PDB file of N, CA and C in Angstrom:
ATOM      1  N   UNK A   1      34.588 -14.801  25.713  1.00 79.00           N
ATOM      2  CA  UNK A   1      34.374 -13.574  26.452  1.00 79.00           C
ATOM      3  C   UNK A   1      33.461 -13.810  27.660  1.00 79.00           C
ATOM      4  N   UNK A   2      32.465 -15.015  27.209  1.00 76.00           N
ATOM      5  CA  UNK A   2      31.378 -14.712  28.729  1.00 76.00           C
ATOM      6  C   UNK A   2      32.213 -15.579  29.644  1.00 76.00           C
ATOM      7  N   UNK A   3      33.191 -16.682  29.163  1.00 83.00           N
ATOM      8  CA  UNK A   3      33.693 -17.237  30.211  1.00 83.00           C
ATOM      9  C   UNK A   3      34.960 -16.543  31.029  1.00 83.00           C
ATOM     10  N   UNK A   4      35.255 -14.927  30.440  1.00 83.00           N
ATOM     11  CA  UNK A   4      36.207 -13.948  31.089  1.00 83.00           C
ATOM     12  C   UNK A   4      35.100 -13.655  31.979  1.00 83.00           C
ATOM     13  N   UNK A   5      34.301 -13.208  31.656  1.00 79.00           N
ATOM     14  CA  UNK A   5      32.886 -12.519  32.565  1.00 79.00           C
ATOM     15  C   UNK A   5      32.851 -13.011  34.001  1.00 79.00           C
ATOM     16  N   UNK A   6      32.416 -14.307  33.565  1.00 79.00           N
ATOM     17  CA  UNK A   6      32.184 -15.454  34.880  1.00 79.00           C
ATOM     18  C   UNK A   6      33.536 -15.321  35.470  1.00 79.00           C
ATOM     19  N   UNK A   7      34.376 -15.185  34.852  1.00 79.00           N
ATOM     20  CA  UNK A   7      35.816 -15.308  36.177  1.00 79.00           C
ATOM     21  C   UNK A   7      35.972 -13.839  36.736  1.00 79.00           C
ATOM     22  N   UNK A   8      35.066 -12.710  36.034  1.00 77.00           N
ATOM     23  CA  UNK A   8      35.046 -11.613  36.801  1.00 77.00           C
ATOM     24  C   UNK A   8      36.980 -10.940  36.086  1.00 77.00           C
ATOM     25  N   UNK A   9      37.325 -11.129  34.614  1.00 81.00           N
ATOM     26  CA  UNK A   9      38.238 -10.418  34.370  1.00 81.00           C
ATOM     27  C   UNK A   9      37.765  -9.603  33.580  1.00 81.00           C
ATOM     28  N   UNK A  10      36.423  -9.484  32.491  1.00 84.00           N
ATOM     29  CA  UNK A  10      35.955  -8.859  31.831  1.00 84.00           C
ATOM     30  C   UNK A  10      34.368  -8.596  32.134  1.00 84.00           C
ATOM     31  N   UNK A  11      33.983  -7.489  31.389  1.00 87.00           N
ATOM     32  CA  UNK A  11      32.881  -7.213  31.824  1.00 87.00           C
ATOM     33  C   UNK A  11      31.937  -7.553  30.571  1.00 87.00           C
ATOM     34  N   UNK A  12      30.539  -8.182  30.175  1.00 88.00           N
ATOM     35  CA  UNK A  12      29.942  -8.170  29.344  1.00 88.00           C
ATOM     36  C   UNK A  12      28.288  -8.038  29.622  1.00 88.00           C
ATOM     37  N   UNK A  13      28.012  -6.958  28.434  1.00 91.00           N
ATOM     38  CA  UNK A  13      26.531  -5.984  28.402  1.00 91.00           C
ATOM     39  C   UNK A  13      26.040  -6.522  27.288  1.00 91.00           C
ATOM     40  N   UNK A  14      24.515  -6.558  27.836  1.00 92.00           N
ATOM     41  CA  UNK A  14      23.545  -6.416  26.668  1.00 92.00           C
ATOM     42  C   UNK A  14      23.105  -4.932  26.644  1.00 92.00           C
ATOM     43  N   UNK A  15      22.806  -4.853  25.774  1.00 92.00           N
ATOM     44  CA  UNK A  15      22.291  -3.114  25.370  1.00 92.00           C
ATOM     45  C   UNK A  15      21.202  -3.065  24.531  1.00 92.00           C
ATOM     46  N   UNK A  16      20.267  -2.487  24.467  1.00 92.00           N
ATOM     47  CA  UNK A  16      19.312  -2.015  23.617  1.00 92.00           C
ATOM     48  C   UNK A  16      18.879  -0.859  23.612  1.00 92.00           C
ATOM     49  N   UNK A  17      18.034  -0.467  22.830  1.00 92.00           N
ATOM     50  CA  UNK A  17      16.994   1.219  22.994  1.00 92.00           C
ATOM     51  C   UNK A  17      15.646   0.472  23.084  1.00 92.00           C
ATOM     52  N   UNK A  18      15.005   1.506  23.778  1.00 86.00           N
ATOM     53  CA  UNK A  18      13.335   1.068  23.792  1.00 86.00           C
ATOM     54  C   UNK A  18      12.870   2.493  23.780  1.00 86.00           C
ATOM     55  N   UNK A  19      11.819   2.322  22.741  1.00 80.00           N
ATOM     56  CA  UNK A  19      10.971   3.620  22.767  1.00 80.00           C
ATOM     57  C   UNK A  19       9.389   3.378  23.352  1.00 80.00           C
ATOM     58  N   UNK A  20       9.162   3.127  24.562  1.00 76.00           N
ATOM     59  CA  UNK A  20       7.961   3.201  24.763  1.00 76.00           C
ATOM     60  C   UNK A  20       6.480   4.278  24.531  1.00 76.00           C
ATOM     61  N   UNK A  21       5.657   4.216  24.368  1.00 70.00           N
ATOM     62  CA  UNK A  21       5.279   5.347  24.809  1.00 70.00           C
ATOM     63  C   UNK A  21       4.384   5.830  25.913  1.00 70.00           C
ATOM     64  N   UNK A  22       4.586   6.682  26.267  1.00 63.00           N
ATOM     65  CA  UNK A  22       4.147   7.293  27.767  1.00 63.00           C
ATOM     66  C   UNK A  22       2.705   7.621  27.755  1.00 63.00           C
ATOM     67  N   UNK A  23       1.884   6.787  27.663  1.00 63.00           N
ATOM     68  CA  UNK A  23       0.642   6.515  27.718  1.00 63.00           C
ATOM     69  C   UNK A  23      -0.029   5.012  28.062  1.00 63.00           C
ATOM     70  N   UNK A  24      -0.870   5.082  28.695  1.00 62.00           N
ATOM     71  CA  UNK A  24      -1.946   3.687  28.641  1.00 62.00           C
ATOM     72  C   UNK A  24      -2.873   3.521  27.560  1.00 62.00           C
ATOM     73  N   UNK A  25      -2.718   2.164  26.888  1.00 65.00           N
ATOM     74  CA  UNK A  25      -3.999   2.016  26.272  1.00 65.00           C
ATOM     75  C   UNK A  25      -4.315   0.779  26.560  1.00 65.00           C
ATOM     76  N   UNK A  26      -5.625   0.846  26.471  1.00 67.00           N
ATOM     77  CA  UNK A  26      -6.430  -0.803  27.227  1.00 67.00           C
ATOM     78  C   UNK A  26      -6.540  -1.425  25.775  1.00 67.00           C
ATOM     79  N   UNK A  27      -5.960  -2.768  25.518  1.00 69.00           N
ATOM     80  CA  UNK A  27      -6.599  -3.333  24.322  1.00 69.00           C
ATOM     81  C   UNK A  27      -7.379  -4.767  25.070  1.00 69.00           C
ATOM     82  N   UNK A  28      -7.413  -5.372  25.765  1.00 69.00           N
ATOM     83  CA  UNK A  28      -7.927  -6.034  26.692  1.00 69.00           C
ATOM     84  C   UNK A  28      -8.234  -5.749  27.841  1.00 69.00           C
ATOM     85  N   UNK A  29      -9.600  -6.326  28.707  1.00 69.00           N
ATOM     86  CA  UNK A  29      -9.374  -5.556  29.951  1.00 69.00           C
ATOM     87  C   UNK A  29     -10.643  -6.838  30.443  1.00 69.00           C
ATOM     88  N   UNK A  30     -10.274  -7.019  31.852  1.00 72.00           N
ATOM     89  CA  UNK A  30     -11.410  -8.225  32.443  1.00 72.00           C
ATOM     90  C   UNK A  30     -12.093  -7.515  33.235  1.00 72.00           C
ATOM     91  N   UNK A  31     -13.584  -7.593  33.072  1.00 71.00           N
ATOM     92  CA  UNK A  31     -14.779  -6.441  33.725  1.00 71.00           C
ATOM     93  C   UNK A  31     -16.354  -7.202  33.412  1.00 71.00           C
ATOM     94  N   UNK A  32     -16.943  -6.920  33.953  1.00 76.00           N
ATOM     95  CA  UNK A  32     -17.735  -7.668  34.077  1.00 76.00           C
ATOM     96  C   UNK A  32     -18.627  -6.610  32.707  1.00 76.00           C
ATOM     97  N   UNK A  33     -19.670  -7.479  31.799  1.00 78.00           N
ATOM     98  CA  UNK A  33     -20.289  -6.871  30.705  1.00 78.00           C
ATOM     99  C   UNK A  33     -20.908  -5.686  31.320  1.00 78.00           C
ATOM    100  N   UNK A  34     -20.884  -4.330  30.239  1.00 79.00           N
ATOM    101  CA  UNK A  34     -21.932  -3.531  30.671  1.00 79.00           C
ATOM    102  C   UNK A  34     -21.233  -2.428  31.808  1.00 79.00           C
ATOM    103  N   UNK A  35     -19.810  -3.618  32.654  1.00 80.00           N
ATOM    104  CA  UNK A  35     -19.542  -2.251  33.458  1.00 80.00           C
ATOM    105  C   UNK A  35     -18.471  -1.891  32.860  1.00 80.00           C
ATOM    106  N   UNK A  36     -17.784  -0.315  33.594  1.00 77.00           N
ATOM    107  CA  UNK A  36     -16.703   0.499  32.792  1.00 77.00           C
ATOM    108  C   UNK A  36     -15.951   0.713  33.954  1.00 77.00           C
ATOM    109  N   UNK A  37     -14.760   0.280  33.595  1.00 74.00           N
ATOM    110  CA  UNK A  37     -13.487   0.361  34.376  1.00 74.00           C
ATOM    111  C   UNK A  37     -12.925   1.806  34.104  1.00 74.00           C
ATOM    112  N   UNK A  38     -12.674   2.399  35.325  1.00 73.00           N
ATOM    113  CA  UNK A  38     -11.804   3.649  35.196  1.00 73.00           C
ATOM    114  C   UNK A  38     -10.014   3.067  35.067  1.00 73.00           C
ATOM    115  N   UNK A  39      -9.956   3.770  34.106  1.00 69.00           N
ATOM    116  CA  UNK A  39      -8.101   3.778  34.009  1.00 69.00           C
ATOM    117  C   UNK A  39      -7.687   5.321  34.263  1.00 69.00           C
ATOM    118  N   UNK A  40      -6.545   5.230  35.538  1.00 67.00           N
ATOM    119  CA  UNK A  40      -5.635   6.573  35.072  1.00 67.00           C
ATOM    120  C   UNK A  40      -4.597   6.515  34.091  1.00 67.00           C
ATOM    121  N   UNK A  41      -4.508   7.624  33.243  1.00 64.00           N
ATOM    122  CA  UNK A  41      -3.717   8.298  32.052  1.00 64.00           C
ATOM    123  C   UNK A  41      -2.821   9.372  32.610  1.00 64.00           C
ATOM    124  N   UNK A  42      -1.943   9.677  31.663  1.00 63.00           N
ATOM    125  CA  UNK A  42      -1.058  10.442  31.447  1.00 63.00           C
ATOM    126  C   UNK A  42      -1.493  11.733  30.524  1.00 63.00           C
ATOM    127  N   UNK A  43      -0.971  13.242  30.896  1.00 61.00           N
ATOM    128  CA  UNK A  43      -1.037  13.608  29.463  1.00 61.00           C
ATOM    129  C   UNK A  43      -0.410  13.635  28.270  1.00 61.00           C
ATOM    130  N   UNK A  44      -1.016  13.834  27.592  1.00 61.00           N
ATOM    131  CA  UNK A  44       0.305  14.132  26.184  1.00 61.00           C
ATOM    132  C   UNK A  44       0.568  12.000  25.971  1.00 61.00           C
ATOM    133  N   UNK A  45       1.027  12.295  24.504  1.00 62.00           N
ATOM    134  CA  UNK A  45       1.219  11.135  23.979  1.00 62.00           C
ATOM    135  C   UNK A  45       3.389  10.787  23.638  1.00 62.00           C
ATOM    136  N   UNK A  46       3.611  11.666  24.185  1.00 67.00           N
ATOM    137  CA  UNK A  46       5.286  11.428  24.188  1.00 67.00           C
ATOM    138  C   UNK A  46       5.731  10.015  24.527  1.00 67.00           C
ATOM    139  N   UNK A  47       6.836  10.060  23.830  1.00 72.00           N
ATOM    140  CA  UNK A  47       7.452   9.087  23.466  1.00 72.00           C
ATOM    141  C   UNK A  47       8.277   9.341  24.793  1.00 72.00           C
ATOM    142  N   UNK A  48       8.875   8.020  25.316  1.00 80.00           N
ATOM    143  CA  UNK A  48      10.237   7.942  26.175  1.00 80.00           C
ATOM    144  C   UNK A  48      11.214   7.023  25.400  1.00 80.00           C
ATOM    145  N   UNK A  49      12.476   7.967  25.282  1.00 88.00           N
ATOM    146  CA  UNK A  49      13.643   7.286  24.300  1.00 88.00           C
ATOM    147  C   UNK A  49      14.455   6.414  25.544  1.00 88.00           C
ATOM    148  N   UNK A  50      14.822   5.455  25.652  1.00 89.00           N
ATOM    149  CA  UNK A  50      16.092   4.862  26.761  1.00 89.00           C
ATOM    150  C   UNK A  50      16.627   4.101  25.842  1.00 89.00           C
ATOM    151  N   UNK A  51      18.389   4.272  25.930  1.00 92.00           N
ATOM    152  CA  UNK A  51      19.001   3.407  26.192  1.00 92.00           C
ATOM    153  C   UNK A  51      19.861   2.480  27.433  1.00 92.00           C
ATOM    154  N   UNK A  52      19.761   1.744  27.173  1.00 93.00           N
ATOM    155  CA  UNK A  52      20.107   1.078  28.346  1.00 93.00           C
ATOM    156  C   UNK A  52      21.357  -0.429  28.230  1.00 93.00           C
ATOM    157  N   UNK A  53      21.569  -0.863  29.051  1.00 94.00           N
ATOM    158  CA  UNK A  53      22.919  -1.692  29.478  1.00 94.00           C
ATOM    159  C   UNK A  53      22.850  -2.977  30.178  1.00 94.00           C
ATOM    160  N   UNK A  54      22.624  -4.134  30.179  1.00 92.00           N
ATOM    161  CA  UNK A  54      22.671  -4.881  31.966  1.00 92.00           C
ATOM    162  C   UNK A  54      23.647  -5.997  31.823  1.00 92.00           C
ATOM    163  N   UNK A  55      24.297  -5.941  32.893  1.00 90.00           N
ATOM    164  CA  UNK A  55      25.283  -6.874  32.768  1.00 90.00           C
ATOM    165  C   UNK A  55      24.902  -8.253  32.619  1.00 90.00           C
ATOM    166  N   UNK A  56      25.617  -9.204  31.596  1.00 88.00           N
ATOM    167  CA  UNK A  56      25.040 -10.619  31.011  1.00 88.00           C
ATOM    168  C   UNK A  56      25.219 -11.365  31.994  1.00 88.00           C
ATOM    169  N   UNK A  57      26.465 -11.367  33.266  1.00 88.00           N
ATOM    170  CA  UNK A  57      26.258 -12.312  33.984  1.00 88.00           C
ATOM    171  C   UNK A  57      25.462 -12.370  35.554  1.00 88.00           C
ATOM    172  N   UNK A  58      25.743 -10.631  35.893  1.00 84.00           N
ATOM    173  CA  UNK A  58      25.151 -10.684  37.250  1.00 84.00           C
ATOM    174  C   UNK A  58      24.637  -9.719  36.746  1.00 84.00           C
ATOM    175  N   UNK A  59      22.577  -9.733  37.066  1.00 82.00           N
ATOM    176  CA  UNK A  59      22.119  -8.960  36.692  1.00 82.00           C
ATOM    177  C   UNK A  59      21.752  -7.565  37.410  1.00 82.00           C
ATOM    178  N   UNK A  60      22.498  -6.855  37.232  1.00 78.00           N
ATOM    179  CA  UNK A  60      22.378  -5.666  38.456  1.00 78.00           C
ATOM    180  C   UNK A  60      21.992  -4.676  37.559  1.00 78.00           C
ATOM    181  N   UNK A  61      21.683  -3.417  39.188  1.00 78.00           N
ATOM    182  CA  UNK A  61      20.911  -2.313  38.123  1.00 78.00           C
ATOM    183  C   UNK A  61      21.778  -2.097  36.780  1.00 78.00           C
ATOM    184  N   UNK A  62      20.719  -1.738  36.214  1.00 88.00           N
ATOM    185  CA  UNK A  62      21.073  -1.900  34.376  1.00 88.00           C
ATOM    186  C   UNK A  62      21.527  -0.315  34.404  1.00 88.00           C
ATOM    187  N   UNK A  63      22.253  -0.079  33.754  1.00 93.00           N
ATOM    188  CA  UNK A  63      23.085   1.413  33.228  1.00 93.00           C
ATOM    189  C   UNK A  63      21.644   2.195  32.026  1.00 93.00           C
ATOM    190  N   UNK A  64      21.732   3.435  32.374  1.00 91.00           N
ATOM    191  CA  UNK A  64      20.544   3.588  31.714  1.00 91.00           C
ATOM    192  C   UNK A  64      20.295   4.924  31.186  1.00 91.00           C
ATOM    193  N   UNK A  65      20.008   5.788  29.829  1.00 92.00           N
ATOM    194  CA  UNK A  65      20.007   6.686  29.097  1.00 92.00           C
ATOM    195  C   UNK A  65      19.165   6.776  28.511  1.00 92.00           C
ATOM    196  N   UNK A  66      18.838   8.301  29.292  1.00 90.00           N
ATOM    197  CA  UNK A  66      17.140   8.764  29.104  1.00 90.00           C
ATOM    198  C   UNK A  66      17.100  10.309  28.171  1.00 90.00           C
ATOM    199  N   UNK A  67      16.797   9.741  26.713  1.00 89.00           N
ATOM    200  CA  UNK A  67      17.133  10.424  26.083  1.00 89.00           C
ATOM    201  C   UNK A  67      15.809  11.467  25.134  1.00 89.00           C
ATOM    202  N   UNK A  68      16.476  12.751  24.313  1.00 88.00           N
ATOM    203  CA  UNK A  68      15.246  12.970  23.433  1.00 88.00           C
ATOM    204  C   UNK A  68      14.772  12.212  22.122  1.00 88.00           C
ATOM    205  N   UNK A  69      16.348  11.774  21.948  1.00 88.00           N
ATOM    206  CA  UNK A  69      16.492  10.801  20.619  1.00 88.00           C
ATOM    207  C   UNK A  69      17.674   9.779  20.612  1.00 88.00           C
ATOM    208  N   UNK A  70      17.357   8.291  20.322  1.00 91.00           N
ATOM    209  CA  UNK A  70      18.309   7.913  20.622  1.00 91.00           C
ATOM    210  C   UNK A  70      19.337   7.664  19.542  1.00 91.00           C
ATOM    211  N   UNK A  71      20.687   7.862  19.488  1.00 93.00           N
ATOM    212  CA  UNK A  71      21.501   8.207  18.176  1.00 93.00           C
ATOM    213  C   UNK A  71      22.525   7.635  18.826  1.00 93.00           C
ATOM    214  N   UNK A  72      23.796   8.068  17.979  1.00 94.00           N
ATOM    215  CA  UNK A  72      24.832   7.694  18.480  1.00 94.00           C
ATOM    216  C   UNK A  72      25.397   8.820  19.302  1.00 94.00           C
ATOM    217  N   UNK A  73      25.310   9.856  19.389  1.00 95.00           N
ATOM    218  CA  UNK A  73      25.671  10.697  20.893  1.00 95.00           C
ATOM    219  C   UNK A  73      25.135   9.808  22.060  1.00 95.00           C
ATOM    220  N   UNK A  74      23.687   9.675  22.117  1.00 94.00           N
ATOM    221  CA  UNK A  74      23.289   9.306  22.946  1.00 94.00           C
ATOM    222  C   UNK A  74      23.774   7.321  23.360  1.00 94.00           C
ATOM    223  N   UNK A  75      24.156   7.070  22.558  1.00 94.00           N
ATOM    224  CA  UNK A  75      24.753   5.240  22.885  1.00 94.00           C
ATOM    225  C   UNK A  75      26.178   5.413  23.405  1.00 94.00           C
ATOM    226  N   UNK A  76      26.819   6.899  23.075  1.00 95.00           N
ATOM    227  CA  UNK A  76      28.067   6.664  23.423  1.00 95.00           C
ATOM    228  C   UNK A  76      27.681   7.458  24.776  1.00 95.00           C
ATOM    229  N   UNK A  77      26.700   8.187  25.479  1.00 95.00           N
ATOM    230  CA  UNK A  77      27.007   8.267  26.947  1.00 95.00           C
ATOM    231  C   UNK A  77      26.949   7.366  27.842  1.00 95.00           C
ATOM    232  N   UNK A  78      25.753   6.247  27.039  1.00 95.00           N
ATOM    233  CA  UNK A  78      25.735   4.865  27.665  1.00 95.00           C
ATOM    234  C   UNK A  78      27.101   4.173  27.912  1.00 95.00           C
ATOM    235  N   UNK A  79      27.943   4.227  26.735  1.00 94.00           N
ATOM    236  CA  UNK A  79      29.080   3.448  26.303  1.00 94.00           C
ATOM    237  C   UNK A  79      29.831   4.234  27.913  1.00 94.00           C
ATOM    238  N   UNK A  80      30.372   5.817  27.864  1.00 95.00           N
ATOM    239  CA  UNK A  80      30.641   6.168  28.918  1.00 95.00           C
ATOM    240  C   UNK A  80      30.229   5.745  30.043  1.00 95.00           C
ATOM    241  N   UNK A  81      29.163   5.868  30.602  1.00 94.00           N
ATOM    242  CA  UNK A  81      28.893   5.166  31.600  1.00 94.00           C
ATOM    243  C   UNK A  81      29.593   3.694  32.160  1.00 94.00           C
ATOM    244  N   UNK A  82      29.472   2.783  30.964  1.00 93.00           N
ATOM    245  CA  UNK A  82      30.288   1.029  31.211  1.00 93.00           C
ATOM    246  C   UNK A  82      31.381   1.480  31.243  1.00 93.00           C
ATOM    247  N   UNK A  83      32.697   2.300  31.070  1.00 92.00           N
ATOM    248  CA  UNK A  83      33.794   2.569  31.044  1.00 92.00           C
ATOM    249  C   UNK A  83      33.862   3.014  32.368  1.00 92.00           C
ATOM    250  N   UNK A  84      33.393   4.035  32.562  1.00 94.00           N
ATOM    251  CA  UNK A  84      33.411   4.329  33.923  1.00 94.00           C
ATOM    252  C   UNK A  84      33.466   3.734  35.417  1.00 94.00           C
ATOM    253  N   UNK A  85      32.454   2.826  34.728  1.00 89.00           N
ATOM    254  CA  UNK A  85      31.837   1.413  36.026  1.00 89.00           C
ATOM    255  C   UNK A  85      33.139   0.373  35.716  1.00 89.00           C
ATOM    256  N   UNK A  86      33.511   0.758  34.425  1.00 85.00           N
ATOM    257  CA  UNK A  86      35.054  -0.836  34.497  1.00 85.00           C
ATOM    258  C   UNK A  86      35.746  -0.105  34.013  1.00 85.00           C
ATOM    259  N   UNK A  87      36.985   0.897  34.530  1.00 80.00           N
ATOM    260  CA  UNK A  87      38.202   1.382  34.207  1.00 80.00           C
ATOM    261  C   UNK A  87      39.360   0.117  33.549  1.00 80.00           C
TER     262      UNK A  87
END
Protein backbone atom coordinates (compact mmCIF):
# COMPACT_ATOMS: atom_id res chain seq x y z
CA UNK A 1 0.00 0.00 0.00
CA UNK A 2 2.75 2.67 0.88
CA UNK A 3 4.44 1.73 -2.31
CA UNK A 4 0.75 2.67 -4.16
CA UNK A 5 1.16 5.93 -2.05
CA UNK A 6 4.60 6.83 -3.39
CA UNK A 7 3.36 6.28 -7.00
CA UNK A 8 0.55 8.67 -6.00
CA UNK A 9 -2.37 5.82 -6.94
CA UNK A 10 -3.47 5.50 -3.36
CA UNK A 11 -3.72 7.58 -0.57
CA UNK A 12 -2.32 6.55 2.99
CA UNK A 13 -3.14 8.26 6.69
CA UNK A 14 -2.00 8.06 9.98
CA UNK A 15 -4.75 8.99 12.37
CA UNK A 16 -4.97 9.42 15.97
CA UNK A 17 -7.07 11.33 18.82
CA UNK A 18 -5.30 13.55 21.27
CA UNK A 19 -6.87 14.88 24.25
CA UNK A 20 -4.82 17.63 25.45
CA UNK A 21 -5.65 19.78 28.00
CA UNK A 22 -6.20 23.44 27.62
CA UNK A 23 -4.14 24.65 30.30
CA UNK A 24 -0.38 25.36 31.28
CA UNK A 25 1.32 23.72 33.93
CA UNK A 26 5.01 24.38 34.77
CA UNK A 27 6.61 21.11 36.04
CA UNK A 28 10.10 22.44 35.22
CA UNK A 29 11.06 25.86 34.64
CA UNK A 30 14.84 27.61 34.32
CA UNK A 31 14.90 30.89 36.65
CA UNK A 32 17.24 31.99 38.57
CA UNK A 33 16.72 30.82 42.68
CA UNK A 34 14.40 32.94 44.68
CA UNK A 35 13.01 34.59 41.45
CA UNK A 36 9.29 33.94 40.11
CA UNK A 37 8.53 33.68 36.61
CA UNK A 38 5.16 34.95 35.46
CA UNK A 39 3.29 32.40 33.19
CA UNK A 40 0.10 33.30 31.18
CA UNK A 41 -2.92 30.78 31.69
CA UNK A 42 -6.02 30.01 30.34
CA UNK A 43 -9.32 29.77 32.08
CA UNK A 44 -11.12 26.80 32.96
CA UNK A 45 -9.37 23.39 32.88
CA UNK A 46 -11.19 21.85 29.56
CA UNK A 47 -10.15 19.32 27.77
CA UNK A 48 -9.57 19.71 23.78
CA UNK A 49 -10.80 16.42 21.98
CA UNK A 50 -9.01 16.24 18.15
CA UNK A 51 -9.02 13.87 15.85
CA UNK A 52 -6.86 14.09 13.28
CA UNK A 53 -5.24 12.54 9.83
CA UNK A 54 -1.71 13.27 7.99
CA UNK A 55 -0.78 11.89 5.05
CA UNK A 56 2.20 9.04 5.48
CA UNK A 57 3.94 10.12 2.49
CA UNK A 58 3.75 13.88 1.85
CA UNK A 59 3.28 15.53 4.94
CA UNK A 60 0.70 18.19 4.40
CA UNK A 61 -1.77 19.99 6.43
CA UNK A 62 -3.12 17.14 8.50
CA UNK A 63 -7.13 16.73 8.20
CA UNK A 64 -8.43 17.59 11.53
CA UNK A 65 -11.60 17.08 14.06
CA UNK A 66 -12.30 19.25 16.76
CA UNK A 67 -14.52 17.57 18.81
CA UNK A 68 -16.67 17.41 22.33
CA UNK A 69 -15.94 13.72 22.49
CA UNK A 70 -14.10 11.69 20.45
CA UNK A 71 -16.23 8.45 19.34
CA UNK A 72 -17.01 6.97 16.40
CA UNK A 73 -19.41 9.75 14.96
CA UNK A 74 -16.73 11.86 15.43
CA UNK A 75 -13.73 9.44 13.48
CA UNK A 76 -16.16 8.97 10.81
CA UNK A 77 -16.30 12.89 9.99
CA UNK A 78 -12.61 12.60 9.92
CA UNK A 79 -13.01 9.43 7.73
CA UNK A 80 -15.39 11.92 5.54
CA UNK A 81 -13.15 14.40 5.23
CA UNK A 82 -10.14 11.73 3.50
CA UNK A 83 -12.93 10.66 1.10
CA UNK A 84 -13.62 13.84 0.13
CA UNK A 85 -9.90 14.98 -0.38
CA UNK A 86 -9.56 11.38 -2.54
CA UNK A 87 -12.84 10.67 -4.45
Amino acid sequence: MLAQAEAGTAAVYFADAAHPTHNTRATHVWTATGQQRPMLTVSGRERVNLNAALNAVVATEPYLDETDCVNAQSTRRLYEQLLEAHP
